[in-house]
PDB file of C-alpha atoms in Angstrom:
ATOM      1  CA  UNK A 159      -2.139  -4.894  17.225  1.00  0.00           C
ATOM      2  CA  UNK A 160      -2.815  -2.917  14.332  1.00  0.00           C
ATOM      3  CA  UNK A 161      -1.188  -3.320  10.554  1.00  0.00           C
ATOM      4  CA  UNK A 162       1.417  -1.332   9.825  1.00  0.00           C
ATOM      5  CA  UNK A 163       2.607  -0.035   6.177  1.00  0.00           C
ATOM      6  CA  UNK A 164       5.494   2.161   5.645  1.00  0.00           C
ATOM      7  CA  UNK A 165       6.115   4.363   3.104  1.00  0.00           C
ATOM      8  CA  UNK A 166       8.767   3.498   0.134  1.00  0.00           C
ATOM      9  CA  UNK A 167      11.420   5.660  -1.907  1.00  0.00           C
ATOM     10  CA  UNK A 168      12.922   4.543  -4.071  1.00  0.00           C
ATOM     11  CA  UNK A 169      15.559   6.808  -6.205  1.00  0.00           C
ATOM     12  CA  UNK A 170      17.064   5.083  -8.906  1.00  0.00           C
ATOM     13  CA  UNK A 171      20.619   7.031 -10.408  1.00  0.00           C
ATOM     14  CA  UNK A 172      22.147   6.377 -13.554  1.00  0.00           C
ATOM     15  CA  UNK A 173      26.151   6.044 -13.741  1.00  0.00           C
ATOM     16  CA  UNK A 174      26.041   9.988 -13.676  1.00  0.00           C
ATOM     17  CA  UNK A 175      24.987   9.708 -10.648  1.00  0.00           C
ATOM     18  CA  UNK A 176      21.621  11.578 -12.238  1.00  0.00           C
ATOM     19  CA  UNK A 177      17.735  10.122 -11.198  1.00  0.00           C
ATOM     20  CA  UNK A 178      16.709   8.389 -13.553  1.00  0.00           C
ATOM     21  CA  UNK A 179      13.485   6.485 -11.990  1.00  0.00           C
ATOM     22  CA  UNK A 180      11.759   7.808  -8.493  1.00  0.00           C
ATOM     23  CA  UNK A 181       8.788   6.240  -6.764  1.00  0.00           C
ATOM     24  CA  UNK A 182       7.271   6.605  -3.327  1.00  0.00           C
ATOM     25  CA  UNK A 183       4.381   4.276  -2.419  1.00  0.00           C
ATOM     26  CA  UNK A 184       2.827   2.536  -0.075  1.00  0.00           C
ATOM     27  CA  UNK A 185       1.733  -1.386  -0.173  1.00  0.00           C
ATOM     28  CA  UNK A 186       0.146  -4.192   1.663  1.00  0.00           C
ATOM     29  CA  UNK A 187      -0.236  -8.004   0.718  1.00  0.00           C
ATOM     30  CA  UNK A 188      -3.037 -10.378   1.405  1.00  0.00           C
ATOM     31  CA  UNK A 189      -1.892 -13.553   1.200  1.00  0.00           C
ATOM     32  CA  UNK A 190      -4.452 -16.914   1.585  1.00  0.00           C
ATOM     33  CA  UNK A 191      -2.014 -19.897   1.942  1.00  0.00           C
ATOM     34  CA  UNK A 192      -2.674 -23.691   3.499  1.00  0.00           C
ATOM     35  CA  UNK A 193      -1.418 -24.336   7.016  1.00  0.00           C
ATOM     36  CA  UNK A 194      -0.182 -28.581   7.870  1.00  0.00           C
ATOM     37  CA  UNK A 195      -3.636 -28.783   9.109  1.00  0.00           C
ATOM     38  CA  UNK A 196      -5.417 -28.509   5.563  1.00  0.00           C
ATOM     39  CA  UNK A 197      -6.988 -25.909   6.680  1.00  0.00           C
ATOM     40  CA  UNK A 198      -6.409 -22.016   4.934  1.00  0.00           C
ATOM     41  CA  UNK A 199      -5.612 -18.949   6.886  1.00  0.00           C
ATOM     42  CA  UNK A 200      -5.249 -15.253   5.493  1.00  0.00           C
ATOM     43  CA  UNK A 201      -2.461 -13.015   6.552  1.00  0.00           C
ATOM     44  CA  UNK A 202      -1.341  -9.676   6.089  1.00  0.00           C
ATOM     45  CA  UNK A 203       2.250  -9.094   4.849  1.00  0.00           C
ATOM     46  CA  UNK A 204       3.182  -5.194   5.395  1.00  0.00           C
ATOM     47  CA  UNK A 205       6.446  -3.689   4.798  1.00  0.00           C
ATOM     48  CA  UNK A 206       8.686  -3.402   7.271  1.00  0.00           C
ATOM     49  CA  UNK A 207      10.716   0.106   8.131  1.00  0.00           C
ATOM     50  CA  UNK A 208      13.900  -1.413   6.740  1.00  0.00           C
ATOM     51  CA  UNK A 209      13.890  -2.552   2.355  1.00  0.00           C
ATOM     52  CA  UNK A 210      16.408  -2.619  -0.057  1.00  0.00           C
ATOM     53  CA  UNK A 211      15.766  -2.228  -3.720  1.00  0.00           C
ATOM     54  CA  UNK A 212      18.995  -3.772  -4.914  1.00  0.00           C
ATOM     55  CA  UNK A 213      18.943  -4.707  -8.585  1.00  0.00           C
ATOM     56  CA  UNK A 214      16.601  -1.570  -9.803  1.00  0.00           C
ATOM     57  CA  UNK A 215      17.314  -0.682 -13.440  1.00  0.00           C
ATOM     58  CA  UNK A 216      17.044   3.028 -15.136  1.00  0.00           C
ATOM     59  CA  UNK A 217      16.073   1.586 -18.245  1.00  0.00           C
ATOM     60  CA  UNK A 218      16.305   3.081 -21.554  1.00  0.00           C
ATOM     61  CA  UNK A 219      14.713   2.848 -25.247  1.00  0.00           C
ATOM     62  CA  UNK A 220      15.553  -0.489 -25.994  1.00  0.00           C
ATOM     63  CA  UNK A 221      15.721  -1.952 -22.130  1.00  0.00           C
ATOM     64  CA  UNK A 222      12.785  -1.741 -19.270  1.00  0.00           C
ATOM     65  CA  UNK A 223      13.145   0.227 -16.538  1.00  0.00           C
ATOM     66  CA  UNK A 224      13.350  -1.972 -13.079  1.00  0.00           C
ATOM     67  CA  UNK A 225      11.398  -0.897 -10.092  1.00  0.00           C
ATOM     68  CA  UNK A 226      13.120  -3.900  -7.652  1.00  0.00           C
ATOM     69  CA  UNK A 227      12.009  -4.047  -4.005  1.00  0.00           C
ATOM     70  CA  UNK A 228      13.610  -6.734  -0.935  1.00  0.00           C
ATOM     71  CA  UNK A 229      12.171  -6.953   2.671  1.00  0.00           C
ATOM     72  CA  UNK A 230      11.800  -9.093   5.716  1.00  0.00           C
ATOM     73  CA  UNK A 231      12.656 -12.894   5.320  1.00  0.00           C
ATOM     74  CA  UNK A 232      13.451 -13.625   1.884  1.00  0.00           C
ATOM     75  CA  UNK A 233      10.217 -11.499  -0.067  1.00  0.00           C
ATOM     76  CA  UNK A 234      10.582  -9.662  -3.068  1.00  0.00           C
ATOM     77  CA  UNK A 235       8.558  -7.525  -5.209  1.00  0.00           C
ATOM     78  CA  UNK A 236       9.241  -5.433  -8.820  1.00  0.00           C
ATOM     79  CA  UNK A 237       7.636  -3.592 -11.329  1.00  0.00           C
ATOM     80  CA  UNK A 238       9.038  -2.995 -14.947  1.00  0.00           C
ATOM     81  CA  UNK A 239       8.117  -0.443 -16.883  1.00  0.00           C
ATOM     82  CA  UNK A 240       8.566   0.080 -20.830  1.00  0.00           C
ATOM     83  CA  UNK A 241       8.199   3.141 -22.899  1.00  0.00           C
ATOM     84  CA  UNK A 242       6.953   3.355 -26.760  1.00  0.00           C
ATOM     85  CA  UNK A 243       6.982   6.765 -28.613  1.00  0.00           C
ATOM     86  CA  UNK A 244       6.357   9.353 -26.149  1.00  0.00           C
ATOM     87  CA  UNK A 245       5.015   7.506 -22.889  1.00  0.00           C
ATOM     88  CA  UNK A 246       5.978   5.000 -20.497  1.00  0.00           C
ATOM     89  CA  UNK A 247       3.512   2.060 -18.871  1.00  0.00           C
ATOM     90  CA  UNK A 248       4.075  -0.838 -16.114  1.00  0.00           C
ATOM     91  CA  UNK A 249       4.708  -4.097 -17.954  1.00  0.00           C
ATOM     92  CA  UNK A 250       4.675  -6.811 -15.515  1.00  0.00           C
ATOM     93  CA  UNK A 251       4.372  -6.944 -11.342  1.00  0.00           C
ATOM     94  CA  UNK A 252       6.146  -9.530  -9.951  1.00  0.00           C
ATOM     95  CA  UNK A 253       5.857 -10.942  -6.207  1.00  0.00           C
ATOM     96  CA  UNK A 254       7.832 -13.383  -4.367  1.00  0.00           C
ATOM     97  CA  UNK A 255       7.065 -14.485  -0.732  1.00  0.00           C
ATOM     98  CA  UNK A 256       8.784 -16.876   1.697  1.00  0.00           C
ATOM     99  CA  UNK A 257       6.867 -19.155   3.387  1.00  0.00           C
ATOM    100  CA  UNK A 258       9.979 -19.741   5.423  1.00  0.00           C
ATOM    101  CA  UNK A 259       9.090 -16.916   7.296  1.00  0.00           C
ATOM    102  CA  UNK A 260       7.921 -18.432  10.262  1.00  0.00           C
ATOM    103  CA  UNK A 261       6.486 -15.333  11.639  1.00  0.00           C
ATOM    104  CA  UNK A 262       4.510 -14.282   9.132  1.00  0.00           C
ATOM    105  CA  UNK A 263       4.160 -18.109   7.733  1.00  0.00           C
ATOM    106  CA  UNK A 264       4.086 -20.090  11.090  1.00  0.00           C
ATOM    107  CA  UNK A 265       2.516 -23.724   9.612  1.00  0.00           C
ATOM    108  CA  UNK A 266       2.566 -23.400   5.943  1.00  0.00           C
ATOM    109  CA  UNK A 267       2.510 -26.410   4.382  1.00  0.00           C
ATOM    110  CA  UNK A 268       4.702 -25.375   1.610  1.00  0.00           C
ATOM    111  CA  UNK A 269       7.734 -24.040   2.205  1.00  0.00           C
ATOM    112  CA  UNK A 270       9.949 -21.917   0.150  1.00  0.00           C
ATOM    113  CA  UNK A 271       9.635 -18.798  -2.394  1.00  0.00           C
ATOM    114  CA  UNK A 272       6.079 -18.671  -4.216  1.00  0.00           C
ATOM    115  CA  UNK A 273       5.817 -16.259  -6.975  1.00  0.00           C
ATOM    116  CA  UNK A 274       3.146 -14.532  -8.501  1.00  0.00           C
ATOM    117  CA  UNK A 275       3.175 -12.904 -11.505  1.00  0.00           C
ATOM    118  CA  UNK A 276       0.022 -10.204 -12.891  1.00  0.00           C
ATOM    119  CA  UNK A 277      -0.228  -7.609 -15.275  1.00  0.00           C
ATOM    120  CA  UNK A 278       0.431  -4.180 -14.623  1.00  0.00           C
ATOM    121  CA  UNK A 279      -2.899  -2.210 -15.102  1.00  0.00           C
ATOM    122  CA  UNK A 280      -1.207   1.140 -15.283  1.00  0.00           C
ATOM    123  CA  UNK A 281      -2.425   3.262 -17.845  1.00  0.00           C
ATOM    124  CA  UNK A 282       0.119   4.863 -20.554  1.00  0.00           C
ATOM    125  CA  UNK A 283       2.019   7.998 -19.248  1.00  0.00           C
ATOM    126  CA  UNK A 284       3.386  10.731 -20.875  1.00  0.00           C
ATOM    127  CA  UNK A 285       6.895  10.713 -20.973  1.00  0.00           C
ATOM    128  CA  UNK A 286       8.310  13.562 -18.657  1.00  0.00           C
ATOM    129  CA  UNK A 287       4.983  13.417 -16.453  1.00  0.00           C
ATOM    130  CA  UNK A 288       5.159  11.844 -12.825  1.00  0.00           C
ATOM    131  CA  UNK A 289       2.053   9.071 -12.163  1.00  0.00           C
ATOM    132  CA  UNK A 290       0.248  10.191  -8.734  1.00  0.00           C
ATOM    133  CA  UNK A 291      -2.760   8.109  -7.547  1.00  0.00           C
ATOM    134  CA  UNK A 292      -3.162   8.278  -3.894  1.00  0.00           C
ATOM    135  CA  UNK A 293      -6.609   6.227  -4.048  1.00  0.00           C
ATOM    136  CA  UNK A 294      -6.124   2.420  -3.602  1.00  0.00           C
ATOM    137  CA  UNK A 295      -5.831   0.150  -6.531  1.00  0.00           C
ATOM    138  CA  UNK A 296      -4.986  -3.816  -6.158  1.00  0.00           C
ATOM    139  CA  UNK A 297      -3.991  -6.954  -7.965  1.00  0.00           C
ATOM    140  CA  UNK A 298      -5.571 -10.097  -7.201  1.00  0.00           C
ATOM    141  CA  UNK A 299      -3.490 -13.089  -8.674  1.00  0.00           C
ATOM    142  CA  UNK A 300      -3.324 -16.936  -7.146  1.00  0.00           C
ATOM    143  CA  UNK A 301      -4.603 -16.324  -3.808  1.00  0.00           C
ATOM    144  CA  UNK A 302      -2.755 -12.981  -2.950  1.00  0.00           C
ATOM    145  CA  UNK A 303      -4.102  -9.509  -3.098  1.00  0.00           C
ATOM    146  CA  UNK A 304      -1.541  -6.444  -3.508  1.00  0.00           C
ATOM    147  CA  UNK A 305      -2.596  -3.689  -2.661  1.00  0.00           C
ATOM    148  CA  UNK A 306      -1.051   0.459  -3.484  1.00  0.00           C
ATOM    149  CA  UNK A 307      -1.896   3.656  -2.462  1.00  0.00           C
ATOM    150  CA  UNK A 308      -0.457   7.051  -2.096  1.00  0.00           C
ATOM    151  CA  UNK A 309       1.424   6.202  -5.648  1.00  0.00           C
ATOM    152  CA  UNK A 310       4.056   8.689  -7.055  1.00  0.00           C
ATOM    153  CA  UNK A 311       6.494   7.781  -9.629  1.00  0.00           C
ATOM    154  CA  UNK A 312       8.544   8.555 -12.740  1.00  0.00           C
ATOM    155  CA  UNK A 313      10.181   6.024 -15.020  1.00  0.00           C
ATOM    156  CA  UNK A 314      12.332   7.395 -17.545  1.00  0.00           C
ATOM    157  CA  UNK A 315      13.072  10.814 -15.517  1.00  0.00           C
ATOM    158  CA  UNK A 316      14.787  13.219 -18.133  1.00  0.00           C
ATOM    159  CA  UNK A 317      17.685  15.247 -17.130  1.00  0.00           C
ATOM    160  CA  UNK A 318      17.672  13.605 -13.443  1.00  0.00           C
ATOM    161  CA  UNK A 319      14.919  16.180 -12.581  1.00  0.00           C
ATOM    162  CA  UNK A 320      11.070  14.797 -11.242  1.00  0.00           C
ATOM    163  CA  UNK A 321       8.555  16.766 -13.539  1.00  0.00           C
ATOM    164  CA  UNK A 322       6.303  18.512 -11.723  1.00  0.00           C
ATOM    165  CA  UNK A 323       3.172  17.705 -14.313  1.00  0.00           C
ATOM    166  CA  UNK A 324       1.559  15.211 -13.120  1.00  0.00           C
ATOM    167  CA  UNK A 325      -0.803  12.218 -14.743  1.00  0.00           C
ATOM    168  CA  UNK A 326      -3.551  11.147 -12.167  1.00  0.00           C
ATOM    169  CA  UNK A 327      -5.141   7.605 -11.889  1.00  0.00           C
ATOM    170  CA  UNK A 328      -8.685   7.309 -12.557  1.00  0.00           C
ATOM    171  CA  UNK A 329      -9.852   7.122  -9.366  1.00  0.00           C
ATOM    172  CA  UNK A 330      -8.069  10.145  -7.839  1.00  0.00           C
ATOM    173  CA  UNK A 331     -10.641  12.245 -10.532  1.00  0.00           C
ATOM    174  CA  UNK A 332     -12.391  14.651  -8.160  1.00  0.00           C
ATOM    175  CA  UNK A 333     -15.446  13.193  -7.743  1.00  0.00           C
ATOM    176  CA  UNK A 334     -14.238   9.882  -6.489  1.00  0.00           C
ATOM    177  CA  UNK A 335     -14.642   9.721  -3.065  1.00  0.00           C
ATOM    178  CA  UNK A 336     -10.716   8.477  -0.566  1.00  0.00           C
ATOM    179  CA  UNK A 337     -10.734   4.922  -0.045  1.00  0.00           C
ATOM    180  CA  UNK A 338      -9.723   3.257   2.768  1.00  0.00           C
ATOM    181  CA  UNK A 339      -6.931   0.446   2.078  1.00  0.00           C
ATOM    182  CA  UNK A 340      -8.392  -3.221   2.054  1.00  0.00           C
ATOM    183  CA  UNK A 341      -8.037  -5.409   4.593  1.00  0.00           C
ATOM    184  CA  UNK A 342      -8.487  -9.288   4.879  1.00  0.00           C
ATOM    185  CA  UNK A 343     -11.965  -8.380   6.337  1.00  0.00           C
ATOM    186  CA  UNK A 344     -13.683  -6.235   3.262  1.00  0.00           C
ATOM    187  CA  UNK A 345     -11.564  -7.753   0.408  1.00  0.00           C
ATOM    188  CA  UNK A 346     -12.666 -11.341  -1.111  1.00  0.00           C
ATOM    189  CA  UNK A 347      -9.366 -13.802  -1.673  1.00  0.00           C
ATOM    190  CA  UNK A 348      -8.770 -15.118  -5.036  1.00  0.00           C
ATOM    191  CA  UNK A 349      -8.878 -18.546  -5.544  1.00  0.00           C
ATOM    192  CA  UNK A 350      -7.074 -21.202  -8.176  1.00  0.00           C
ATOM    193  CA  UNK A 351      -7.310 -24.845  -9.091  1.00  0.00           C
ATOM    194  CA  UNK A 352      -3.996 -25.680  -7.615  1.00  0.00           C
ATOM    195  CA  UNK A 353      -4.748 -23.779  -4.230  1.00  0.00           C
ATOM    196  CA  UNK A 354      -8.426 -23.130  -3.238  1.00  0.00           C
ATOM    197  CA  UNK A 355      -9.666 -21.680   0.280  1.00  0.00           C
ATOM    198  CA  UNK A 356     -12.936 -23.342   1.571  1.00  0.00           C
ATOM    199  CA  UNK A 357     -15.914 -21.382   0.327  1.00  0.00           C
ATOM    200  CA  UNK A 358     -16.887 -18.417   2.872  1.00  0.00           C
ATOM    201  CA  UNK A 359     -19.559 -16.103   2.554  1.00  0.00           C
ATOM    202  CA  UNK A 360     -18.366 -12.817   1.725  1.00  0.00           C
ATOM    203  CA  UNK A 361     -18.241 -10.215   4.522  1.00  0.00           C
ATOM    204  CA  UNK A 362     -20.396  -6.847   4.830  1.00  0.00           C
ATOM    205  CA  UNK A 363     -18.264  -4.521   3.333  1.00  0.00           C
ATOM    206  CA  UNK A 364     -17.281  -1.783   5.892  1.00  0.00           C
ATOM    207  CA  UNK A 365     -18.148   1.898   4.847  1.00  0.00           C
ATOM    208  CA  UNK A 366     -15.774   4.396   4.566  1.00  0.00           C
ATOM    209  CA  UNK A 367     -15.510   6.516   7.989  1.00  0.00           C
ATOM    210  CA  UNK A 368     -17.220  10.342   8.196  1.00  0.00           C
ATOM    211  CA  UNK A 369     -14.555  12.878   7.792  1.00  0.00           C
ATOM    212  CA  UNK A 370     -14.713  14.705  11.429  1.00  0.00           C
ATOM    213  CA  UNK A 371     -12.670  17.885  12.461  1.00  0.00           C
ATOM    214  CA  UNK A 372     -11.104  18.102  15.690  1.00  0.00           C
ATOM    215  CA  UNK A 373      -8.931  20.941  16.695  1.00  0.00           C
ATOM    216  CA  UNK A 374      -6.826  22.305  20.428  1.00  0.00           C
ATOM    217  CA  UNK A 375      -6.093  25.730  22.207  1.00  0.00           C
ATOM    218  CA  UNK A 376      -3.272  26.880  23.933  1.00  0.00           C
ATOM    219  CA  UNK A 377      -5.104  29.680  25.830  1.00  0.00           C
ATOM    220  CA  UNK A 378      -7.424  31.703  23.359  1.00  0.00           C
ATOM    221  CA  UNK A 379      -5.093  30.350  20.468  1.00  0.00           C
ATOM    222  CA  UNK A 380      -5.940  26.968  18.129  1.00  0.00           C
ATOM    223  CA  UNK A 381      -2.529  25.297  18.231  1.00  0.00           C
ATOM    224  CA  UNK A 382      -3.672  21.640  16.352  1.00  0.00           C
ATOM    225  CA  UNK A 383      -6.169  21.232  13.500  1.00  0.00           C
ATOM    226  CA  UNK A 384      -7.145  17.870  12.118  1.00  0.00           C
ATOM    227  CA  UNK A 385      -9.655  17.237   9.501  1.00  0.00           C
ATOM    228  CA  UNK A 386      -9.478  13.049   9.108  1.00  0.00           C
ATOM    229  CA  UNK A 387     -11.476  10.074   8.986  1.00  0.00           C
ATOM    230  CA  UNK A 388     -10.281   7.641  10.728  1.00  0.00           C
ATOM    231  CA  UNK A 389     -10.817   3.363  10.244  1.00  0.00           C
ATOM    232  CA  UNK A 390      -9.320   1.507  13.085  1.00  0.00           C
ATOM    233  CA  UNK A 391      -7.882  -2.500  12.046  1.00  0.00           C
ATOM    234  CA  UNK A 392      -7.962  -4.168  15.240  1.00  0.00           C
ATOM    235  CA  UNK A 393      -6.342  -7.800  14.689  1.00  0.00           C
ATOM    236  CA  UNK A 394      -7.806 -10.113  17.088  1.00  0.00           C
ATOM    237  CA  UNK A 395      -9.587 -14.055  16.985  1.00  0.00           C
ATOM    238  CA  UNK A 396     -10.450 -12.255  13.618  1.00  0.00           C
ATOM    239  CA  UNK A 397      -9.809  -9.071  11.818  1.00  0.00           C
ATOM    240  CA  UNK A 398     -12.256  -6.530  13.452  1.00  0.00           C
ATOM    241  CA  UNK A 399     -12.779  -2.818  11.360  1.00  0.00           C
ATOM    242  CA  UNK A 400     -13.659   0.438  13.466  1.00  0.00           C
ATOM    243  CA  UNK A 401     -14.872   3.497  11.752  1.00  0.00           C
ATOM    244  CA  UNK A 402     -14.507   6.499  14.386  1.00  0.00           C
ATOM    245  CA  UNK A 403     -17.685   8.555  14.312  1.00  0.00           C
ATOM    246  CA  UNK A 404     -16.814  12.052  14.851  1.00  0.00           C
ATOM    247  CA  UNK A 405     -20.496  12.936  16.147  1.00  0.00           C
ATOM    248  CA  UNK A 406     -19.663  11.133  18.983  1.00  0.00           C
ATOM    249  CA  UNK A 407     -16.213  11.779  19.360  1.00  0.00           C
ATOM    250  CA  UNK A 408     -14.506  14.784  21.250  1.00  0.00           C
ATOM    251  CA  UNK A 409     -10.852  16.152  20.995  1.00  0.00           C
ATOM    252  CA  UNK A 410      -8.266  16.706  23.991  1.00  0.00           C
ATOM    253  CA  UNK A 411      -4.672  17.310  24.449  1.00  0.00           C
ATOM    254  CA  UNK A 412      -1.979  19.487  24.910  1.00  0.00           C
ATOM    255  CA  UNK A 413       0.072  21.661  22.764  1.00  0.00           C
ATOM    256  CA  UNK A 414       4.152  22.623  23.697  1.00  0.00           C
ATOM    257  CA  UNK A 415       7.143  24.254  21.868  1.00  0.00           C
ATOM    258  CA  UNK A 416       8.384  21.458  19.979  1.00  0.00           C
ATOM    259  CA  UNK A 417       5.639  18.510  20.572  1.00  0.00           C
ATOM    260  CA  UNK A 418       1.663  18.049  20.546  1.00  0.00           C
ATOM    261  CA  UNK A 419      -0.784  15.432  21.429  1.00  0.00           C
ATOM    262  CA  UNK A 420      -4.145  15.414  20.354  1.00  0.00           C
ATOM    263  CA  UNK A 421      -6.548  12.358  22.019  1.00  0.00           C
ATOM    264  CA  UNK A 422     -10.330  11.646  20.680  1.00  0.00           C
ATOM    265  CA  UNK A 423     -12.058  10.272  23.526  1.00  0.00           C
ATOM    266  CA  UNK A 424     -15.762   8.457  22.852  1.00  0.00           C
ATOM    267  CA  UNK A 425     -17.209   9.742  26.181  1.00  0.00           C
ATOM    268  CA  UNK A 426     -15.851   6.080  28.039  1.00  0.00           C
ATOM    269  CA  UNK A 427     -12.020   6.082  26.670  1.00  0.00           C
ATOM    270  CA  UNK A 428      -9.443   7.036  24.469  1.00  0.00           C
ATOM    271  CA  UNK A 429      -9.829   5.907  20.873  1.00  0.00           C
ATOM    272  CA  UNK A 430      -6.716   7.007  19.416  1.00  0.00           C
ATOM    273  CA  UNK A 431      -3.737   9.285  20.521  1.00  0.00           C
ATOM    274  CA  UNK A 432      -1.451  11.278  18.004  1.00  0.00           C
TER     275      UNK A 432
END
């Protein structure tokens, strides 16, 4: 199978019934934990298509503003955010994951809630200006990685209306290069006194994948363009990364009224279908 992260919204309303913090993200976890065996296994924890973000706060001058997040069995996750003079910053990030869940956790040898707590390394942003970094950036706190990209959000949202300025992360400057999210195979797991993996060597780091562009006709008219790269995340015996190399790679499909599919074929199979 391959990992799968949805998107998140969250629109947080005052009693007005006015916006008063907005974010839309995506994240992953990487989570090292010890299995009944004594031995330690990584897993990925993505969201699922159904969360909740019960208990969200709008915040004001004197109180933080509440980013609150609830999904799957029992895991948590929240960001507060605090504003001085005339800009706003993420305080704390706090995590919480059930090694109850039996899916995700099937032989932990702790059970129960675990939380982390890091520091948010958010630069300060001007009040009235929305915070867009779709690059990655992580946190790496007692053996769990989170991991964001595709970041936009407003804390303190005057006059229930998003701004349209916008405050870019460092690494969304345009010479910095897309990154491809981390996965359990290019990203070393932290380790603590009270929960340490067995020392591994660390993994080849996997490039990021060409940018190819692949495109259809419907008679003597394009119908599809893609310009892409493309990393697959195959999960088998052990996470396995692809990088799709558009020299080799040719485009196929068919293009209707009201649907498209677009298939890049290596010369033996399909690779992907959209």
């Amino acid at each position: 199978g391959f990992f799968q992260s949805y998107a998140v919204e969250v629109d947080v309303k005052d009693a007005s019934n006015t916006t008063c913090l907005y974010a839309k993200w995506m994240m992953k976890f990487l989570i090292t934990y010890e299995t009944n065996s004594g031995d330690y296994k990584n897993i990925t924890l993505d969201l699922p298509s159904n969360v909740t973000h019960d208990g969200s706060v709008c915040g004001n001058d004197t109180q933080a503003a509440l980013l609150a997040l609830q999904f799957g069995e029992g895991h948590s996750w929240s960001n507060n955010f605090t504003k001085t003079n005339e800009t706003y910053q993420g305080n704390f990030v706090t995590f919480t994951y059930n090694t109850n869940d039996t899916a995700v956790f099937p032989d932990a040898k702790r059970k129960g809630p675990i939380t982390v707590v890091v520091k948010d390394s958010m630069l300060p942003v001007q009040l009235n200006n929305v915070y867009v970094c779709h690059n990655t950036d992580s946190f790496e706190a007692e053996n769990v990685i989170q991991i964001f990209w595709n970041v936009t959000l407003q804390a303190f949202v005057q006059n229930g209306t998003i701004s349209k300025k916008e405050s870019r992360c460092r690494a969304d400057t345009p010479t910095s290069a897309p990154t491809v999210p981390p996965t359990i195979a290019n990203v070393t797991t932290a380790s603590t006194s009270t929960l340490s993996p067995a020392p591994t060597s660390a993994p080849k780091p996997v490039e990021n994948p060409d940018i190819g562009n692949y495109s259809l006709k419907s008679g003597n008219k394009t119908c599809l363009l893609a310009t892409v790269g493309l990393q697959l995340n195959v999960s088998k015996d052990k996470p396995l990364l692809i990088n799709i190399n558009p020299k080799t790679t040719s485009a196929d499909g068919t293009c209707g009224n009201t649907t498209a599919t677009l298939r890049l074929n290596d010369g033996n199979s399909t690779l992907i279908a959209f």
